[in-house]
Amino acid sequence: MNQQFHAFSFQVIFQCELLKSYTQISMGNQIIKDHKQSILFISRPNCSVCHGLLPQVKDLMEDYPAVKLGHVNADEVQEIAGSFTIFTVPVILVFVEGQEYVREARIVHMDLFNQKINKIYKNLIG
């Protein structure tokens, strides 16, 4: 199976921790590659929807400790748009075993998003 990973700098969000910044390009590949399930939250600083949604996603992820959550500022990492075909923000990309599995953009219904994550999580983690 040929897996394509995208290189970019990003921040990883750990439960109950502040954002940790990474500047190594290879870290973007690693979060997707090294974890059965990972989520990238892509936003911009001037996006009010992004600022309202990110805390909700962080709170939701507390129920899924095995899921690794990364945050990408699309203004700082402009190549993210081309790498993941991003046309708007916020975008939530869910990866399962290195492959994009779910994509939510702009207006995200958290109840439905939670159902999708829960289904994936139960199938992978048990």
Tab-separated table of N, CA and C in Angstrom:
chain	number	residue	atom	x	y	z
A	1	MET	N	0.851	-1.171	0.000
A	1	MET	CA	0.000	0.000	0.000
A	1	MET	C	0.895	1.231	0.000
A	2	ASN	N	0.708	2.093	-0.952
A	2	ASN	CA	1.502	3.301	-1.078
A	2	ASN	C	0.810	4.438	-0.340
A	3	GLN	N	1.422	4.882	0.726
A	3	GLN	CA	0.842	5.967	1.502
A	3	GLN	C	1.596	7.251	1.216
A	4	GLN	N	0.866	8.317	0.976
A	4	GLN	CA	1.481	9.610	0.724
A	4	GLN	C	1.267	10.470	1.956
A	5	PHE	N	2.346	11.008	2.472
A	5	PHE	CA	2.263	11.870	3.633
A	5	PHE	C	2.673	13.271	3.223
A	6	HIS	N	2.090	14.241	3.871
A	6	HIS	CA	2.348	15.632	3.547
A	6	HIS	C	3.272	16.229	4.600
A	7	ALA	N	4.243	17.005	4.171
A	7	ALA	CA	5.205	17.613	5.070
A	7	ALA	C	4.791	19.040	5.397
A	8	PHE	N	4.771	19.384	6.662
A	8	PHE	CA	4.460	20.735	7.101
A	8	PHE	C	4.815	20.854	8.570
A	9	SER	N	4.959	22.077	9.030
A	9	SER	CA	5.164	22.282	10.461
A	9	SER	C	3.795	22.444	11.094
A	10	PHE	N	3.655	22.055	12.343
A	10	PHE	CA	2.353	22.101	12.986
A	10	PHE	C	2.524	22.126	14.490
A	11	GLN	N	1.423	22.236	15.160
A	11	GLN	CA	1.408	22.188	16.611
A	11	GLN	C	0.598	20.974	17.026
A	12	VAL	N	1.050	20.274	18.043
A	12	VAL	CA	0.314	19.134	18.553
A	12	VAL	C	-0.366	19.545	19.839
A	13	ILE	N	-1.630	19.175	19.955
A	13	ILE	CA	-2.407	19.492	21.139
A	13	ILE	C	-2.479	18.234	21.991
A	14	PHE	N	-1.965	18.306	23.189
A	14	PHE	CA	-2.074	17.190	24.108
A	14	PHE	C	-3.119	17.539	25.152
A	15	GLN	N	-3.771	16.537	25.684
A	15	GLN	CA	-4.808	16.781	26.673
A	15	GLN	C	-4.252	17.600	27.826
A	16	CYS	N	-5.019	18.594	28.198
A	16	CYS	CA	-4.713	19.433	29.370
A	16	CYS	C	-3.344	20.082	29.293
A	17	GLU	N	-2.800	20.236	28.121
A	17	GLU	CA	-1.521	20.916	27.942
A	17	GLU	C	-1.705	22.068	26.982
A	18	LEU	N	-0.809	23.016	27.066
A	18	LEU	CA	-0.795	24.092	26.080
A	18	LEU	C	-0.309	23.522	24.754
A	19	LEU	N	-0.523	24.264	23.705
A	19	LEU	CA	-0.039	23.832	22.400
A	19	LEU	C	1.479	23.756	22.413
A	20	LYS	N	1.993	22.680	21.870
A	20	LYS	CA	3.437	22.554	21.705
A	20	LYS	C	3.742	22.818	20.243
A	21	SER	N	4.688	23.704	20.005
A	21	SER	CA	5.053	24.052	18.633
A	21	SER	C	6.209	23.195	18.158
A	22	TYR	N	6.104	22.738	16.931
A	22	TYR	CA	7.176	21.992	16.290
A	22	TYR	C	7.509	22.694	14.986
A	23	THR	N	8.769	22.810	14.708
A	23	THR	CA	9.188	23.477	13.482
A	23	THR	C	9.775	22.507	12.469
A	24	GLN	N	9.932	21.253	12.863
A	24	GLN	CA	10.467	20.268	11.933
A	24	GLN	C	9.379	19.831	10.960
A	25	ILE	N	9.694	19.886	9.709
A	25	ILE	CA	8.717	19.548	8.674
A	25	ILE	C	8.267	18.089	8.798
A	26	SER	N	9.133	17.226	9.200
A	26	SER	CA	8.796	15.800	9.273
A	26	SER	C	7.748	15.476	10.328
A	27	MET	N	7.488	16.393	11.265
A	27	MET	CA	6.518	16.107	12.322
A	27	MET	C	5.099	15.952	11.775
A	28	GLY	N	4.759	16.662	10.714
A	28	GLY	CA	3.442	16.509	10.103
A	28	GLY	C	3.209	15.092	9.620
A	29	ASN	N	4.226	14.535	9.022
A	29	ASN	CA	4.129	13.148	8.569
A	29	ASN	C	4.030	12.191	9.745
A	30	GLN	N	4.779	12.483	10.780
A	30	GLN	CA	4.859	11.557	11.905
A	30	GLN	C	3.539	11.398	12.650
A	31	ILE	N	2.807	12.486	12.875
A	31	ILE	CA	1.550	12.358	13.620
A	31	ILE	C	0.564	11.478	12.848
A	32	ILE	N	0.569	11.584	11.533
A	32	ILE	CA	-0.321	10.768	10.713
A	32	ILE	C	0.185	9.337	10.638
A	33	LYS	N	1.461	9.188	10.468
A	33	LYS	CA	2.070	7.878	10.275
A	33	LYS	C	2.123	7.048	11.557
A	34	ASP	N	2.406	7.684	12.669
A	34	ASP	CA	2.694	6.953	13.908
A	34	ASP	C	1.474	6.590	14.744
A	35	HIS	N	0.303	7.085	14.392
A	35	HIS	CA	-0.871	6.830	15.222
A	35	HIS	C	-1.986	6.233	14.385
A	36	LYS	N	-2.677	5.258	14.957
A	36	LYS	CA	-3.790	4.632	14.243
A	36	LYS	C	-4.820	5.664	13.827
A	37	GLN	N	-5.097	6.590	14.724
A	37	GLN	CA	-6.068	7.635	14.412
A	37	GLN	C	-5.496	8.979	14.827
A	38	SER	N	-5.525	9.930	13.901
A	38	SER	CA	-5.053	11.279	14.190
A	38	SER	C	-5.977	12.278	13.517
A	39	ILE	N	-5.992	13.480	14.074
A	39	ILE	CA	-6.845	14.541	13.557
A	39	ILE	C	-6.008	15.799	13.388
A	40	LEU	N	-6.154	16.445	12.242
A	40	LEU	CA	-5.536	17.744	12.010
A	40	LEU	C	-6.632	18.797	11.953
A	41	PHE	N	-6.472	19.830	12.755
A	41	PHE	CA	-7.388	20.962	12.752
A	41	PHE	C	-6.663	22.102	12.064
A	42	ILE	N	-7.187	22.551	10.933
A	42	ILE	CA	-6.541	23.588	10.139
A	42	ILE	C	-7.357	24.863	10.263
A	43	SER	N	-6.681	25.952	10.632
A	43	SER	CA	-7.386	27.212	10.869
A	43	SER	C	-6.530	28.390	10.426
A	44	ARG	N	-7.086	29.573	10.615
A	44	ARG	CA	-6.375	30.835	10.395
A	44	ARG	C	-6.654	31.739	11.579
A	45	PRO	N	-5.733	32.619	11.916
A	45	PRO	CA	-5.913	33.490	13.087
A	45	PRO	C	-7.121	34.424	12.989
A	46	ASN	N	-7.476	34.877	11.799
A	46	ASN	CA	-8.582	35.830	11.656
A	46	ASN	C	-9.931	35.150	11.427
A	47	CYS	N	-10.050	33.881	11.722
A	47	CYS	CA	-11.265	33.099	11.487
A	47	CYS	C	-12.033	32.930	12.795
A	48	SER	N	-13.158	33.624	12.921
A	48	SER	CA	-13.935	33.541	14.163
A	48	SER	C	-14.544	32.153	14.350
A	49	VAL	N	-14.930	31.488	13.273
A	49	VAL	CA	-15.465	30.129	13.384
A	49	VAL	C	-14.384	29.191	13.925
A	50	CYS	N	-13.156	29.373	13.450
A	50	CYS	CA	-12.030	28.549	13.920
A	50	CYS	C	-11.829	28.705	15.424
A	51	HIS	N	-11.874	29.948	15.893
A	51	HIS	CA	-11.649	30.224	17.314
A	51	HIS	C	-12.750	29.637	18.175
A	52	GLY	N	-13.959	29.561	17.660
A	52	GLY	CA	-15.051	28.953	18.410
A	52	GLY	C	-15.044	27.441	18.363
A	53	LEU	N	-14.575	26.878	17.254
A	53	LEU	CA	-14.617	25.430	17.062
A	53	LEU	C	-13.461	24.696	17.726
A	54	LEU	N	-12.265	25.260	17.707
A	54	LEU	CA	-11.100	24.561	18.255
A	54	LEU	C	-11.290	24.138	19.712
A	55	PRO	N	-11.781	24.988	20.612
A	55	PRO	CA	-11.995	24.524	21.989
A	55	PRO	C	-13.007	23.378	22.083
A	56	GLN	N	-14.005	23.385	21.215
A	56	GLN	CA	-14.978	22.294	21.218
A	56	GLN	C	-14.337	20.977	20.789
A	57	VAL	N	-13.477	21.045	19.789
A	57	VAL	CA	-12.780	19.845	19.312
A	57	VAL	C	-11.828	19.336	20.391
A	58	LYS	N	-11.089	20.253	21.030
A	58	LYS	CA	-10.182	19.858	22.105
A	58	LYS	C	-10.948	19.180	23.235
A	59	ASP	N	-12.088	19.739	23.621
A	59	ASP	CA	-12.903	19.129	24.681
A	59	ASP	C	-13.399	17.749	24.270
A	60	LEU	N	-13.835	17.613	23.031
A	60	LEU	CA	-14.319	16.323	22.533
A	60	LEU	C	-13.215	15.273	22.569
A	61	MET	N	-12.000	15.664	22.223
A	61	MET	CA	-10.893	14.711	22.152
A	61	MET	C	-10.491	14.163	23.519
A	62	GLU	N	-10.924	14.817	24.583
A	62	GLU	CA	-10.658	14.277	25.918
A	62	GLU	C	-11.336	12.922	26.107
A	63	ASP	N	-12.401	12.665	25.357
A	63	ASP	CA	-13.091	11.373	25.423
A	63	ASP	C	-12.397	10.303	24.587
A	64	TYR	N	-11.405	10.694	23.804
A	64	TYR	CA	-10.713	9.775	22.900
A	64	TYR	C	-9.203	9.905	23.085
A	65	PRO	N	-8.687	9.368	24.173
A	65	PRO	CA	-7.265	9.588	24.502
A	65	PRO	C	-6.275	8.994	23.501
A	66	ALA	N	-6.673	8.019	22.726
A	66	ALA	CA	-5.747	7.413	21.770
A	66	ALA	C	-5.650	8.201	20.469
A	67	VAL	N	-6.513	9.194	20.284
A	67	VAL	CA	-6.491	10.009	19.070
A	67	VAL	C	-5.537	11.172	19.280
A	68	LYS	N	-4.623	11.359	18.364
A	68	LYS	CA	-3.683	12.471	18.430
A	68	LYS	C	-4.229	13.627	17.611
A	69	LEU	N	-4.250	14.803	18.227
A	69	LEU	CA	-4.824	15.983	17.605
A	69	LEU	C	-3.730	16.989	17.300
A	70	GLY	N	-3.644	17.406	16.050
A	70	GLY	CA	-2.667	18.412	15.638
A	70	GLY	C	-3.377	19.644	15.122
A	71	HIS	N	-2.736	20.794	15.283
A	71	HIS	CA	-3.309	22.066	14.825
A	71	HIS	C	-2.346	22.715	13.846
A	72	VAL	N	-2.889	23.184	12.721
A	72	VAL	CA	-2.077	23.847	11.702
A	72	VAL	C	-2.648	25.234	11.442
A	73	ASN	N	-1.803	26.245	11.557
A	73	ASN	CA	-2.178	27.608	11.189
A	73	ASN	C	-1.881	27.748	9.699
A	74	ALA	N	-2.929	27.851	8.901
A	74	ALA	CA	-2.768	27.896	7.442
A	74	ALA	C	-2.056	29.152	6.962
A	75	ASP	N	-2.045	30.213	7.767
A	75	ASP	CA	-1.292	31.409	7.380
A	75	ASP	C	0.208	31.185	7.524
A	76	GLU	N	0.606	30.445	8.535
A	76	GLU	CA	2.024	30.160	8.755
A	76	GLU	C	2.524	29.036	7.855
A	77	VAL	N	1.665	28.098	7.542
A	77	VAL	CA	2.034	26.940	6.728
A	77	VAL	C	1.169	26.980	5.471
A	78	GLN	N	1.515	27.862	4.569
A	78	GLN	CA	0.677	28.111	3.399
A	78	GLN	C	0.584	26.914	2.461
A	79	GLU	N	1.589	26.054	2.467
A	79	GLU	CA	1.566	24.887	1.581
A	79	GLU	C	0.546	23.839	2.020
A	80	ILE	N	-0.027	24.003	3.220
A	80	ILE	CA	-1.036	23.056	3.698
A	80	ILE	C	-2.248	23.047	2.771
A	81	ALA	N	-2.606	24.199	2.222
A	81	ALA	CA	-3.781	24.290	1.342
A	81	ALA	C	-3.620	23.401	0.118
A	82	GLY	N	-2.467	23.458	-0.497
A	82	GLY	CA	-2.220	22.627	-1.669
A	82	GLY	C	-2.038	21.169	-1.324
A	83	SER	N	-1.375	20.904	-0.221
A	83	SER	CA	-1.102	19.523	0.163
A	83	SER	C	-2.365	18.729	0.472
A	84	PHE	N	-3.328	19.394	1.100
A	84	PHE	CA	-4.549	18.702	1.503
A	84	PHE	C	-5.788	19.208	0.772
A	85	THR	N	-5.612	19.999	-0.275
A	85	THR	CA	-6.717	20.556	-1.046
A	85	THR	C	-7.718	21.255	-0.124
A	86	ILE	N	-7.223	22.279	0.565
A	86	ILE	CA	-8.022	23.053	1.510
A	86	ILE	C	-8.472	24.337	0.819
A	87	PHE	N	-9.773	24.583	0.802
A	87	PHE	CA	-10.319	25.786	0.176
A	87	PHE	C	-10.901	26.766	1.185
A	88	THR	N	-11.124	26.323	2.389
A	88	THR	CA	-11.713	27.164	3.426
A	88	THR	C	-11.199	26.692	4.779
A	89	VAL	N	-11.405	27.484	5.793
A	89	VAL	CA	-11.100	27.078	7.161
A	89	VAL	C	-12.311	27.389	8.029
A	90	PRO	N	-12.480	26.699	9.116
A	90	PRO	CA	-11.666	25.592	9.590
A	90	PRO	C	-11.934	24.305	8.811
A	91	VAL	N	-10.946	23.438	8.845
A	91	VAL	CA	-11.067	22.099	8.284
A	91	VAL	C	-10.561	21.122	9.332
A	92	ILE	N	-11.306	20.058	9.517
A	92	ILE	CA	-10.885	18.977	10.399
A	92	ILE	C	-10.675	17.754	9.523
A	93	LEU	N	-9.460	17.228	9.532
A	93	LEU	CA	-9.123	16.034	8.764
A	93	LEU	C	-8.865	14.895	9.737
A	94	VAL	N	-9.572	13.804	9.544
A	94	VAL	CA	-9.410	12.625	10.395
A	94	VAL	C	-8.678	11.569	9.579
A	95	PHE	N	-7.572	11.092	10.127
A	95	PHE	CA	-6.775	10.060	9.470
A	95	PHE	C	-6.877	8.759	10.252
A	96	VAL	N	-7.083	7.675	9.520
A	96	VAL	CA	-7.115	6.344	10.107
A	96	VAL	C	-6.043	5.533	9.406
A	97	GLU	N	-5.078	5.082	10.197
A	97	GLU	CA	-3.952	4.307	9.691
A	97	GLU	C	-3.313	4.972	8.470
A	98	GLY	N	-3.121	6.298	8.576
A	98	GLY	CA	-2.399	7.047	7.564
A	98	GLY	C	-3.223	7.548	6.397
A	99	GLN	N	-4.479	7.183	6.323
A	99	GLN	CA	-5.328	7.599	5.204
A	99	GLN	C	-6.411	8.567	5.684
A	100	GLU	N	-6.685	9.584	4.890
A	100	GLU	CA	-7.759	10.506	5.230
A	100	GLU	C	-9.080	9.749	5.187
A	101	TYR	N	-9.835	9.854	6.282
A	101	TYR	CA	-11.066	9.083	6.426
A	101	TYR	C	-12.293	9.986	6.525
A	102	VAL	N	-12.150	11.121	7.191
A	102	VAL	CA	-13.245	12.073	7.370
A	102	VAL	C	-12.704	13.469	7.143
A	103	ARG	N	-13.515	14.303	6.492
A	103	ARG	CA	-13.176	15.711	6.273
A	103	ARG	C	-14.407	16.532	6.621
A	104	GLU	N	-14.230	17.456	7.552
A	104	GLU	CA	-15.296	18.385	7.928
A	104	GLU	C	-14.759	19.787	7.695
A	105	ALA	N	-15.581	20.655	7.112
A	105	ALA	CA	-15.121	22.010	6.812
A	105	ALA	C	-16.175	23.044	7.178
A	106	ARG	N	-15.672	24.193	7.551
A	106	ARG	CA	-16.418	25.408	7.883
A	106	ARG	C	-17.389	25.214	9.039
A	107	ILE	N	-18.622	24.838	8.765
A	107	ILE	CA	-19.602	24.645	9.823
A	107	ILE	C	-19.626	23.158	10.174
A	108	VAL	N	-19.193	22.841	11.378
A	108	VAL	CA	-19.096	21.453	11.820
A	108	VAL	C	-20.145	21.218	12.895
A	109	HIS	N	-21.004	20.253	12.657
A	109	HIS	CA	-21.996	19.862	13.656
A	109	HIS	C	-21.325	18.888	14.607
A	110	MET	N	-21.064	19.353	15.812
A	110	MET	CA	-20.261	18.575	16.756
A	110	MET	C	-20.900	17.245	17.135
A	111	ASP	N	-22.223	17.173	17.216
A	111	ASP	CA	-22.872	15.900	17.533
A	111	ASP	C	-22.597	14.865	16.445
A	112	LEU	N	-22.726	15.273	15.198
A	112	LEU	CA	-22.470	14.352	14.091
A	112	LEU	C	-20.986	13.995	13.997
A	113	PHE	N	-20.128	14.988	14.224
A	113	PHE	CA	-18.688	14.731	14.213
A	113	PHE	C	-18.318	13.741	15.315
A	114	ASN	N	-18.898	13.916	16.498
A	114	ASN	CA	-18.654	13.002	17.607
A	114	ASN	C	-19.090	11.584	17.242
A	115	GLN	N	-20.232	11.435	16.587
A	115	GLN	CA	-20.702	10.110	16.186
A	115	GLN	C	-19.707	9.448	15.232
A	116	LYS	N	-19.187	10.206	14.285
A	116	LYS	CA	-18.211	9.664	13.341
A	116	LYS	C	-16.939	9.226	14.056
A	117	ILE	N	-16.437	10.090	14.936
A	117	ILE	CA	-15.209	9.766	15.674
A	117	ILE	C	-15.433	8.564	16.577
A	118	ASN	N	-16.568	8.527	17.245
A	118	ASN	CA	-16.879	7.424	18.150
A	118	ASN	C	-16.923	6.090	17.401
A	119	LYS	N	-17.539	6.080	16.243
A	119	LYS	CA	-17.623	4.849	15.439
A	119	LYS	C	-16.234	4.367	15.021
A	120	ILE	N	-15.425	5.285	14.542
A	120	ILE	CA	-14.058	4.939	14.147
A	120	ILE	C	-13.265	4.453	15.350
A	121	TYR	N	-13.365	5.175	16.440
A	121	TYR	CA	-12.601	4.880	17.659
A	121	TYR	C	-12.941	3.479	18.167
A	122	LYS	N	-14.241	3.159	18.234
A	122	LYS	CA	-14.651	1.843	18.731
A	122	LYS	C	-14.156	0.730	17.840
A	123	ASN	N	-14.149	0.964	16.525
A	123	ASN	CA	-13.668	-0.056	15.590
A	123	ASN	C	-12.158	-0.259	15.681
A	124	LEU	N	-11.422	0.806	15.949
A	124	LEU	CA	-9.958	0.695	16.006
A	124	LEU	C	-9.441	0.322	17.388
A	125	ILE	N	-10.002	0.950	18.404
A	125	ILE	CA	-9.472	0.783	19.757
A	125	ILE	C	-10.235	-0.296	20.516
A	126	GLY	N	-11.514	-0.357	20.272
A	126	GLY	CA	-12.319	-1.394	20.914
A	126	GLY	C	-13.090	-0.963	22.068
